[in-house]
Tab-separated table of C-alpha atoms and ligand atoms in Angstrom:
chain	number	residue	atom	x	y	z
A	1	MET	CA	155.477	142.270	50.179
A	2	ILE	CA	153.817	139.182	51.578
A	3	ASP	CA	156.089	136.218	51.213
A	4	SER	CA	154.292	132.918	50.690
A	5	LEU	CA	157.211	130.763	51.819
A	6	THR	CA	157.800	132.388	55.179
A	7	GLY	CA	154.160	133.276	55.672
A	8	GLY	CA	154.972	136.984	55.414
A	9	HIS	CA	157.656	137.021	58.125
A	10	SER	CA	160.952	138.894	57.906
A	11	LEU	CA	163.669	137.983	55.399
A	12	THR	CA	167.130	137.544	56.832
A	13	LYS	CA	170.628	136.167	56.369
A	14	VAL	CA	170.765	132.524	57.339
A	15	LEU	CA	173.519	129.918	57.704
A	16	LEU	CA	172.850	126.417	56.379
A	17	THR	CA	175.252	123.790	57.670
A	18	GLY	CA	175.336	120.869	55.230
A	19	GLY	CA	173.577	123.070	52.695
A	20	ALA	CA	175.398	121.459	49.748
A	21	GLY	CA	173.599	118.157	50.361
A	22	PHE	CA	170.233	116.875	49.144
A	23	ILE	CA	167.773	118.670	51.435
A	24	GLY	CA	170.055	121.654	52.104
A	25	SER	CA	170.508	122.514	48.412
A	26	HIS	CA	166.728	122.448	47.790
A	27	THR	CA	166.141	124.523	50.923
A	28	SER	CA	168.822	127.020	49.816
A	29	LEU	CA	166.893	127.442	46.592
A	30	ALA	CA	163.549	127.903	48.350
A	31	LEU	CA	165.017	130.449	50.791
A	32	LEU	CA	166.758	132.404	48.010
A	33	GLU	CA	163.538	132.489	46.011
A	34	SER	CA	161.811	134.074	48.948
A	35	GLY	CA	164.513	136.738	49.220
A	36	HIS	CA	166.753	135.453	52.017
A	37	GLN	CA	170.526	135.758	51.912
A	38	VAL	CA	172.027	132.294	52.249
A	39	VAL	CA	175.427	131.262	53.611
A	40	VAL	CA	176.243	127.553	53.333
A	41	MET	CA	178.988	125.742	55.200
A	42	ASP	CA	179.692	122.169	54.093
A	43	ASP	CA	182.695	119.852	54.208
A	44	PHE	CA	181.608	118.166	50.929
A	45	SER	CA	181.813	114.701	52.499
A	46	ASN	CA	178.431	114.007	50.876
A	47	GLY	CA	177.610	117.291	49.153
A	48	SER	CA	178.735	119.177	46.100
A	49	ALA	CA	179.654	122.764	45.200
A	50	GLU	CA	178.123	122.030	41.793
A	51	ALA	CA	174.690	121.686	43.463
A	52	LEU	CA	174.930	125.255	44.731
A	53	ARG	CA	176.333	126.587	41.465
A	54	ARG	CA	173.109	125.247	39.929
A	55	VAL	CA	171.025	126.769	42.723
A	56	ALA	CA	172.628	130.149	41.912
A	57	GLU	CA	171.807	129.580	38.242
A	58	LEU	CA	168.191	128.553	38.952
A	59	THR	CA	167.578	131.569	41.156
A	60	GLY	CA	169.051	133.996	38.612
A	61	LEU	CA	171.970	135.126	40.755
A	62	GLY	CA	175.038	136.680	39.160
A	63	PRO	CA	178.265	134.829	38.320
A	64	TRP	CA	179.367	132.064	40.642
A	65	ARG	CA	182.798	133.157	41.806
A	66	GLN	CA	185.446	131.174	43.581
A	67	ASP	CA	187.808	133.612	45.251
A	68	ALA	CA	189.800	131.057	47.210
A	69	THR	CA	189.938	127.289	47.121
A	70	ASP	CA	187.179	127.029	49.670
A	71	HIS	CA	184.865	130.007	49.202
A	72	TRP	CA	182.272	130.504	46.455
A	73	SER	CA	179.632	133.188	46.069
A	74	ALA	CA	176.993	134.666	43.804
A	75	SER	CA	174.697	137.621	44.300
A	76	ALA	CA	172.043	139.648	42.546
A	77	PRO	CA	172.166	143.441	42.169
A	78	VAL	CA	168.982	143.685	44.251
A	79	GLY	CA	168.698	141.408	47.299
A	80	GLY	CA	169.633	137.715	47.333
A	81	SER	CA	173.107	136.294	47.773
A	82	LEU	CA	174.537	132.823	48.135
A	83	THR	CA	177.902	132.129	49.758
A	84	LEU	CA	179.444	128.675	50.089
A	85	ILE	CA	182.288	127.993	52.496
A	86	ARG	CA	184.112	124.713	52.866
A	87	GLY	CA	184.120	123.881	56.552
A	88	ASP	CA	183.505	121.212	59.161
A	89	VAL	CA	180.859	121.711	61.846
A	90	ARG	CA	183.221	120.152	64.372
A	91	SER	CA	185.740	122.977	63.858
A	92	GLN	CA	185.381	126.177	65.902
A	93	GLN	CA	187.644	127.941	63.431
A	94	ASP	CA	185.531	126.941	60.413
A	95	LEU	CA	182.333	127.931	62.191
A	96	ASP	CA	183.728	131.325	63.174
A	97	ARG	CA	184.769	131.863	59.567
A	98	ALA	CA	181.266	130.982	58.340
A	99	PHE	CA	179.661	133.456	60.750
A	100	GLN	CA	182.189	136.141	59.763
A	101	ASP	CA	182.296	135.423	56.014
A	102	GLY	CA	178.599	136.050	56.023
A	103	ASN	CA	179.795	139.585	56.965
A	104	GLY	CA	178.120	139.079	60.287
A	105	GLY	CA	174.407	139.466	60.682
A	106	ILE	CA	173.506	135.783	60.501
A	107	SER	CA	170.232	135.663	62.364
A	108	ALA	CA	169.393	131.961	62.115
A	109	VAL	CA	170.985	128.580	61.450
A	110	LEU	CA	169.438	125.634	59.627
A	111	HIS	CA	171.461	122.621	60.715
A	112	PHE	CA	171.471	119.912	58.034
A	113	ALA	CA	175.109	118.780	58.384
A	114	GLY	CA	175.277	115.228	59.564
A	115	LEU	CA	175.663	111.587	58.672
A	116	LYS	CA	172.472	109.693	57.869
A	117	ALA	CA	173.081	106.076	56.800
A	118	VAL	CA	171.646	103.615	59.309
A	119	GLY	CA	173.873	100.659	58.313
A	120	GLU	CA	177.015	102.794	58.363
A	121	SER	CA	176.037	104.119	61.806
A	122	MET	CA	176.052	100.546	63.149
A	123	ALA	CA	179.516	99.906	61.685
A	124	GLU	CA	180.997	103.293	62.699
A	125	PRO	CA	179.039	104.572	65.727
A	126	LEU	CA	181.814	106.873	66.983
A	127	ARG	CA	181.937	108.748	63.700
A	128	TYR	CA	178.156	109.271	63.937
A	129	TRP	CA	178.335	110.522	67.536
A	130	ASP	CA	181.239	112.777	66.606
A	131	VAL	CA	179.702	114.437	63.525
A	132	ASN	CA	176.058	114.469	64.593
A	133	VAL	CA	176.400	115.202	68.303
A	134	THR	CA	179.823	116.848	68.796
A	135	GLY	CA	179.205	118.823	65.583
A	136	THR	CA	175.994	120.205	67.094
A	137	VAL	CA	177.728	121.061	70.393
A	138	ARG	CA	180.383	123.033	68.456
A	139	LEU	CA	177.673	124.756	66.410
A	140	LEU	CA	175.742	125.819	69.515
A	141	GLU	CA	178.955	127.170	71.076
A	142	ALA	CA	179.631	129.183	67.910
A	143	MET	CA	176.049	130.480	67.891
A	144	GLY	CA	176.633	131.641	71.459
A	145	ARG	CA	179.814	133.496	70.445
A	146	HIS	CA	178.050	135.181	67.529
A	147	GLY	CA	174.839	136.077	69.327
A	148	CYS	CA	172.561	133.852	67.275
A	149	GLN	CA	169.744	132.007	69.075
A	150	THR	CA	167.518	130.758	66.256
A	151	LEU	CA	168.020	127.194	65.036
A	152	VAL	CA	166.120	124.776	62.789
A	153	PHE	CA	167.340	121.204	63.286
A	154	SER	CA	166.991	118.291	60.830
A	155	SER	CA	165.554	115.563	62.988
A	156	SER	CA	164.014	112.358	61.761
A	157	ALA	CA	161.042	110.009	62.012
A	158	THR	CA	163.630	107.337	62.767
A	159	LEU	CA	163.220	108.531	66.387
A	160	TYR	CA	159.884	106.743	66.569
A	161	GLY	CA	161.506	103.345	65.949
A	162	THR	CA	159.261	100.474	64.901
A	163	THR	CA	156.024	101.752	66.405
A	164	ASP	CA	152.643	100.314	65.392
A	165	THR	CA	150.945	103.689	65.841
A	166	VAL	CA	149.408	104.989	62.584
A	167	PRO	CA	149.637	107.885	61.955
A	168	ILE	CA	152.443	108.920	64.328
A	169	PRO	CA	151.930	112.148	66.330
A	170	GLU	CA	154.845	114.136	67.812
A	171	THR	CA	153.788	112.887	71.250
A	172	ALA	CA	154.551	109.230	70.362
A	173	PRO	CA	157.329	107.700	72.478
A	174	LEU	CA	160.862	108.124	71.146
A	175	GLN	CA	162.444	104.705	70.799
A	176	PRO	CA	165.234	104.783	68.213
A	177	ILE	CA	166.805	101.440	67.403
A	178	ASN	CA	170.167	102.259	65.801
A	179	PRO	CA	173.118	104.607	66.411
A	180	TYR	CA	171.907	107.088	63.781
A	181	GLY	CA	168.580	107.353	65.615
A	182	TYR	CA	170.301	107.585	69.015
A	183	THR	CA	172.359	110.563	67.803
A	184	LYS	CA	169.214	112.363	66.577
A	185	ALA	CA	167.505	111.665	69.923
A	186	ALA	CA	170.593	112.931	71.786
A	187	VAL	CA	170.628	116.169	69.800
A	188	GLU	CA	166.902	116.706	70.378
A	189	ARG	CA	167.508	116.196	74.117
A	190	MET	CA	170.476	118.575	74.053
A	191	LEU	CA	168.497	121.259	72.215
A	192	THR	CA	165.655	120.903	74.715
A	193	ASP	CA	168.146	121.499	77.543
A	194	VAL	CA	169.676	124.479	75.717
A	195	ALA	CA	166.238	126.005	75.078
A	196	SER	CA	165.427	125.919	78.780
A	197	SER	CA	168.886	127.070	79.917
A	198	ALA	CA	168.504	130.729	78.942
A	199	PRO	CA	165.818	133.009	77.587
A	200	GLY	CA	165.748	133.882	73.917
A	201	TRP	CA	166.234	130.530	72.187
A	202	ARG	CA	164.018	129.858	69.191
A	203	ILE	CA	164.480	126.236	68.153
A	204	ALA	CA	162.552	124.007	65.745
A	205	LEU	CA	163.003	120.239	65.753
A	206	LEU	CA	161.698	119.104	62.372
A	207	ARG	CA	161.126	115.354	62.153
A	208	TYR	CA	161.249	114.435	58.480
A	209	PHE	CA	159.563	111.303	57.197
A	210	ASN	CA	160.812	110.164	53.734
A	211	PRO	CA	162.011	113.123	51.639
A	212	VAL	CA	162.347	112.150	47.974
A	213	GLY	CA	162.036	113.596	44.464
A	214	ALA	CA	163.941	116.566	43.105
A	215	HIS	CA	163.493	120.141	41.949
A	216	PRO	CA	161.203	120.055	38.866
A	217	SER	CA	163.963	121.577	36.690
A	218	GLY	CA	165.906	118.304	36.955
A	219	ARG	CA	169.008	120.424	37.728
A	220	ILE	CA	169.366	119.504	41.403
A	221	GLY	CA	168.471	116.270	43.177
A	222	GLU	CA	169.715	113.501	45.436
A	223	ASP	CA	173.220	112.283	44.627
A	224	PRO	CA	174.025	109.357	46.918
A	225	SER	CA	177.630	108.219	46.916
A	226	GLY	CA	177.877	104.454	46.369
A	227	ARG	CA	174.917	102.144	46.839
A	228	PRO	CA	171.805	104.106	47.881
A	229	ASN	CA	170.402	103.201	51.306
A	230	ASN	CA	166.903	104.349	50.506
A	231	LEU	CA	164.281	103.009	48.148
A	232	PHE	CA	163.644	106.026	45.929
A	233	PRO	CA	167.202	106.806	44.772
A	234	PHE	CA	167.690	103.051	44.256
A	235	LEU	CA	164.553	102.935	42.100
A	236	CYS	CA	165.843	105.868	40.032
A	237	GLN	CA	169.170	104.115	39.508
A	238	VAL	CA	167.397	100.938	38.345
A	239	ALA	CA	165.389	103.074	35.912
A	240	ALA	CA	168.636	104.631	34.629
A	241	GLY	CA	170.138	101.165	34.095
A	242	CYS	CA	172.823	101.721	36.765
A	243	ARG	CA	171.380	98.836	38.870
A	244	GLN	CA	169.926	95.552	37.648
A	245	GLN	CA	166.781	95.317	39.715
A	246	LEU	CA	164.964	96.749	42.684
A	247	GLU	CA	165.133	94.696	45.857
A	248	VAL	CA	161.894	94.883	47.816
A	249	PHE	CA	162.602	94.039	51.471
A	250	GLY	CA	159.737	91.803	52.568
A	251	GLY	CA	156.526	90.815	50.811
A	252	ASP	CA	154.798	89.501	53.938
A	253	TRP	CA	154.245	92.652	55.987
A	254	PRO	CA	150.724	93.105	57.395
A	255	THR	CA	149.878	95.728	54.742
A	256	GLY	CA	147.518	95.755	51.743
A	257	ASP	CA	150.005	94.216	49.287
A	258	GLY	CA	152.522	92.811	51.786
A	259	THR	CA	155.221	95.453	51.168
A	260	GLY	CA	156.266	98.190	53.603
A	261	VAL	CA	154.298	101.424	53.719
A	262	ARG	CA	156.059	104.799	54.092
A	263	ASP	CA	155.214	108.488	54.076
A	264	TYR	CA	156.994	110.043	51.076
A	265	LEU	CA	157.205	113.806	50.768
A	266	HIS	CA	158.541	115.864	47.890
A	267	VAL	CA	161.829	117.530	48.798
A	268	MET	CA	160.473	120.912	47.617
A	269	ASP	CA	157.554	120.597	50.050
A	270	LEU	CA	160.114	119.850	52.751
A	271	ALA	CA	162.253	122.831	51.671
A	272	GLU	CA	159.219	125.103	51.910
A	273	GLY	CA	158.483	123.689	55.375
A	274	HIS	CA	161.860	125.048	56.510
A	275	GLY	CA	160.931	128.515	55.294
A	276	ARG	CA	157.687	128.285	57.241
A	277	ALA	CA	159.415	127.076	60.416
A	278	LEU	CA	161.963	129.871	60.199
A	279	GLY	CA	159.227	132.458	59.697
A	280	LEU	CA	157.283	131.130	62.670
A	281	LEU	CA	160.333	131.135	64.967
A	282	GLN	CA	161.141	134.704	63.999
A	283	ALA	CA	157.582	135.956	64.403
A	284	GLU	CA	156.597	134.342	67.682
A	285	PRO	CA	158.130	134.643	71.149
A	286	PRO	CA	161.098	132.323	71.849
A	287	GLN	CA	160.044	128.689	71.936
A	288	LEU	CA	160.967	125.090	71.268
A	289	LEU	CA	158.869	123.761	68.412
A	290	THR	CA	158.653	120.057	67.544
A	291	LEU	CA	156.939	119.153	64.277
A	292	ASN	CA	156.520	116.146	62.031
A	293	LEU	CA	157.048	116.946	58.359
A	294	GLY	CA	155.313	114.330	56.247
A	295	SER	CA	152.390	114.033	53.860
A	296	GLY	CA	150.175	112.036	56.200
A	297	GLN	CA	149.687	109.529	53.337
A	298	GLY	CA	151.148	106.026	53.312
A	299	HIS	CA	152.272	104.344	50.096
A	300	SER	CA	153.571	100.792	49.772
A	301	VAL	CA	156.772	99.936	47.928
A	302	LEU	CA	154.789	98.368	45.088
A	303	GLU	CA	152.509	101.391	44.889
A	304	LEU	CA	155.535	103.672	44.584
A	305	LEU	CA	157.029	101.385	41.931
A	306	ARG	CA	153.772	101.309	39.914
A	307	THR	CA	153.379	105.095	40.147
A	308	PHE	CA	156.964	105.567	38.973
A	309	GLU	CA	156.354	103.225	36.037
A	310	THR	CA	153.054	104.791	34.980
A	311	THR	CA	154.223	108.379	35.392
A	312	ASN	CA	157.408	107.846	33.432
A	313	GLY	CA	156.295	105.182	30.924
A	314	LEU	CA	158.799	102.608	32.165
A	315	THR	CA	158.756	99.005	33.347
A	316	LEU	CA	161.248	98.157	36.060
A	317	PRO	CA	162.531	94.747	37.173
A	318	TYR	CA	162.158	93.948	40.875
A	319	ALA	CA	162.495	91.017	43.258
A	320	VAL	CA	160.993	90.535	46.694
A	321	VAL	CA	163.715	89.513	49.160
A	322	GLU	CA	163.958	88.950	52.938
A	323	ARG	CA	162.850	91.673	55.343
A	324	ARG	CA	165.651	93.920	56.666
A	325	PRO	CA	166.192	93.868	60.423
A	326	GLY	CA	164.888	97.061	62.065
A	327	ASP	CA	162.293	97.842	59.377
A	328	SER	CA	158.648	98.276	60.289
A	329	ALA	CA	155.424	97.580	58.385
A	330	VAL	CA	154.072	101.113	58.314
A	331	SER	CA	155.484	104.568	59.096
A	332	VAL	CA	153.183	107.502	58.375
A	333	ALA	CA	153.231	110.998	59.893
A	334	ASP	CA	150.447	112.808	61.607
A	335	PRO	CA	151.371	116.213	60.122
A	336	SER	CA	148.402	118.098	61.592
A	337	GLN	CA	150.550	120.131	64.020
A	338	ALA	CA	152.652	121.518	61.141
A	339	GLU	CA	149.461	122.635	59.438
A	340	ARG	CA	148.013	124.102	62.616
A	341	ARG	CA	151.166	125.923	63.734
A	342	MET	CA	152.609	127.136	60.445
A	343	GLY	CA	149.989	126.549	57.763
A	344	TRP	CA	152.169	123.989	56.029
A	345	ARG	CA	151.188	120.768	54.342
A	346	THR	CA	152.528	118.901	51.351
A	347	ARG	CA	151.205	120.107	48.009
A	348	ARG	CA	152.945	117.720	45.633
A	349	SER	CA	151.730	114.200	44.812
A	350	LEU	CA	153.474	110.843	44.548
A	351	ALA	CA	153.296	111.231	40.748
A	352	ASP	CA	155.046	114.648	41.034
A	353	ILE	CA	157.753	112.985	43.113
A	354	CYS	CA	158.224	110.241	40.512
A	355	ARG	CA	158.249	112.656	37.566
A	356	ASP	CA	160.721	115.096	39.151
A	357	GLY	CA	162.978	112.421	40.614
A	358	TRP	CA	163.260	110.709	37.240
A	359	ALA	CA	163.862	114.017	35.409
A	360	TRP	CA	166.868	114.593	37.691
A	361	GLN	CA	168.220	111.023	37.419
A	362	ARG	CA	167.774	110.819	33.632
A	363	ALA	CA	169.598	114.110	33.058
A	364	ASN	CA	172.316	113.310	35.635
A	365	PRO	CA	172.918	109.536	35.590
A	366	GLN	CA	176.157	110.021	37.535
A	367	GLY	CA	174.725	112.748	39.785
A	368	TYR	CA	176.778	115.934	39.881
A	369	ARG	CA	179.738	113.996	38.529
A	370	SER	CA	177.828	113.992	35.194
A	371	ALA	CA	178.798	117.680	34.975
A	372	GLY	CA	182.429	116.614	34.474
A	373	PRO	CA	185.442	118.131	36.210
A	374	GLN	CA	184.932	121.486	37.908
A	375	PRO	CA	185.874	124.375	35.574
A	376	ALA	CA	188.656	126.774	36.464
A	377	PRO	CA	187.498	129.335	39.050
A	378	GLU	CA	187.294	132.253	36.630
A	379	LEU	CA	185.029	130.219	34.352
A	380	ILE	CA	182.545	129.220	37.042
A	381	GLY	CA	179.041	130.543	36.543
A	382	ALA	CA	177.476	132.741	33.909
A	383	GLN	CA	176.935	136.458	34.210
A	384	HIS	CA	173.243	137.122	34.734
A	385	GLY	CA	171.950	139.777	32.390
A	386	SER	CA	175.168	140.099	30.348
B	1	NAD	N1	167.315	112.312	53.528
B	1	NAD	C1	166.560	111.744	54.462
B	1	NAD	O1	165.877	110.757	54.202
B	1	NAD	C2	166.519	112.312	55.865
B	1	NAD	C3	165.478	111.922	56.722
B	1	NAD	C4	165.451	112.443	58.016
B	1	NAD	C5	166.438	113.318	58.454
B	1	NAD	N2	167.436	113.652	57.603
B	1	NAD	C6	168.497	114.560	58.087
B	1	NAD	O2	168.517	115.717	57.285
B	1	NAD	C7	169.856	116.218	57.181
B	1	NAD	C8	170.192	116.416	55.710
B	1	NAD	O3	170.016	115.178	55.035
B	1	NAD	P1	170.326	115.006	53.482
B	1	NAD	O4	169.458	113.906	52.995
B	1	NAD	O5	170.324	116.310	52.805
B	1	NAD	O6	171.794	114.434	53.590
B	1	NAD	P2	173.093	114.807	52.738
B	1	NAD	O7	174.139	113.823	53.100
B	1	NAD	O8	172.738	114.953	51.304
B	1	NAD	O9	173.458	116.245	53.323
B	1	NAD	C9	174.227	116.408	54.483
B	1	NAD	C10	175.311	117.411	54.156
B	1	NAD	O10	176.119	117.595	55.327
B	1	NAD	C11	177.478	117.639	54.926
B	1	NAD	N3	178.295	117.256	56.067
B	1	NAD	C12	178.436	116.020	56.617
B	1	NAD	N4	179.283	116.070	57.653
B	1	NAD	C13	179.679	117.369	57.786
B	1	NAD	C14	180.556	118.059	58.663
B	1	NAD	N5	181.228	117.411	59.629
B	1	NAD	N6	180.717	119.387	58.493
B	1	NAD	C15	180.060	120.057	57.503
B	1	NAD	N7	179.233	119.451	56.632
B	1	NAD	C16	179.034	118.117	56.775
B	1	NAD	C17	177.582	116.696	53.745
B	1	NAD	O11	178.687	116.959	52.902
B	1	NAD	C18	176.246	116.930	53.037
B	1	NAD	O12	176.362	117.946	52.067
B	1	NAD	C19	170.740	115.215	57.903
B	1	NAD	O13	171.013	115.707	59.188
B	1	NAD	C20	169.881	113.973	57.970
B	1	NAD	O14	170.183	113.174	59.080
B	1	NAD	C21	167.489	113.196	56.323
């Protein structure tokens, strides 16, 4: 069977650290749909078991069982299984448990676990270095113990800093400007060293631009705790009436309408990009792959706002305020390498992003907390086919 997500490459059991978060939950779904077995390890500091219960439901897996306080699973009679383990990437013990609870045989890791708020990283740099960098050191040590040498890492366009280059190729200088960006740069450096330290490593550094939107079912999406740091979830919360108005940071940028221009990509396109990267790593000889994942299209804040309004039949209040320090006028990916190397490019439009993001927010105004308290373990999930 040719698999469109992986490009026809082999289907395997994979570990997703941080797989209960925004990008990890959508990627879990995409990987399950293409027939992979998925093991997630997450400490739930910014993720939710409910997200994965819904992933199991959306992919038609059997009942979602909780057999201990920190271990959930669902499987289908033929193929696919999803296991969720509570664990911290900084803990050797938790990592060993994740590799073993997957009943061994984990052939690749997708490493999403990490902290990602720029402002918070300036206030608490040590926490960012600890989780993002020490967490990755511990993960690599565990991969060594369990004989796994294939890794897909969630890197970020934040590495490029405030460059004026448009669009930005992977060869652009790395010049991060905040602790979050420094930790991503440090991990990329570390993974480059690891890749050249011994034969056999297959590593992809995926530099995401601005992942937004939600699965079209409206069942899973982004669930920021507290005040969202990014424009799109903030916009959705204004639309839901949870916030009074959208603050637009700067109306005097050297762009068409004076507001900042970014490269937004639908989270399902991003999820599918992970499947492609995994397939490529498994099919080709060991290598270190560095790819931008973006649409290659720039949209201004006002353009995004207008598209959201038109697509969803809404009018949203907004105010233009001062620029934020560290922002840049334009940040757009050159995604041509991702297309050339793995036949991937974004397929979904800005209108798709706005429609799907709003479907999620409208149905879940309080995120996964809208689902109410977690049911008792024996009541979790519904039996598929019963
Ligand atoms: N969302 C973006 O705009 C964006 C852009 C570029 C890169 N990234 C990177 O992609 C990755 C995933 O981002 P996301 O948007 O899904 O974020 P997220 O916060 O929704 O997901 C991260 C997950 O990691 C978990 N986690 C955090 N610390 C952990 C630890 N010590 N041990 C185990 N699990 C832990 C959280 O509970 C959460 O479920 C992050 O590494 C982030 O830096 C995100």
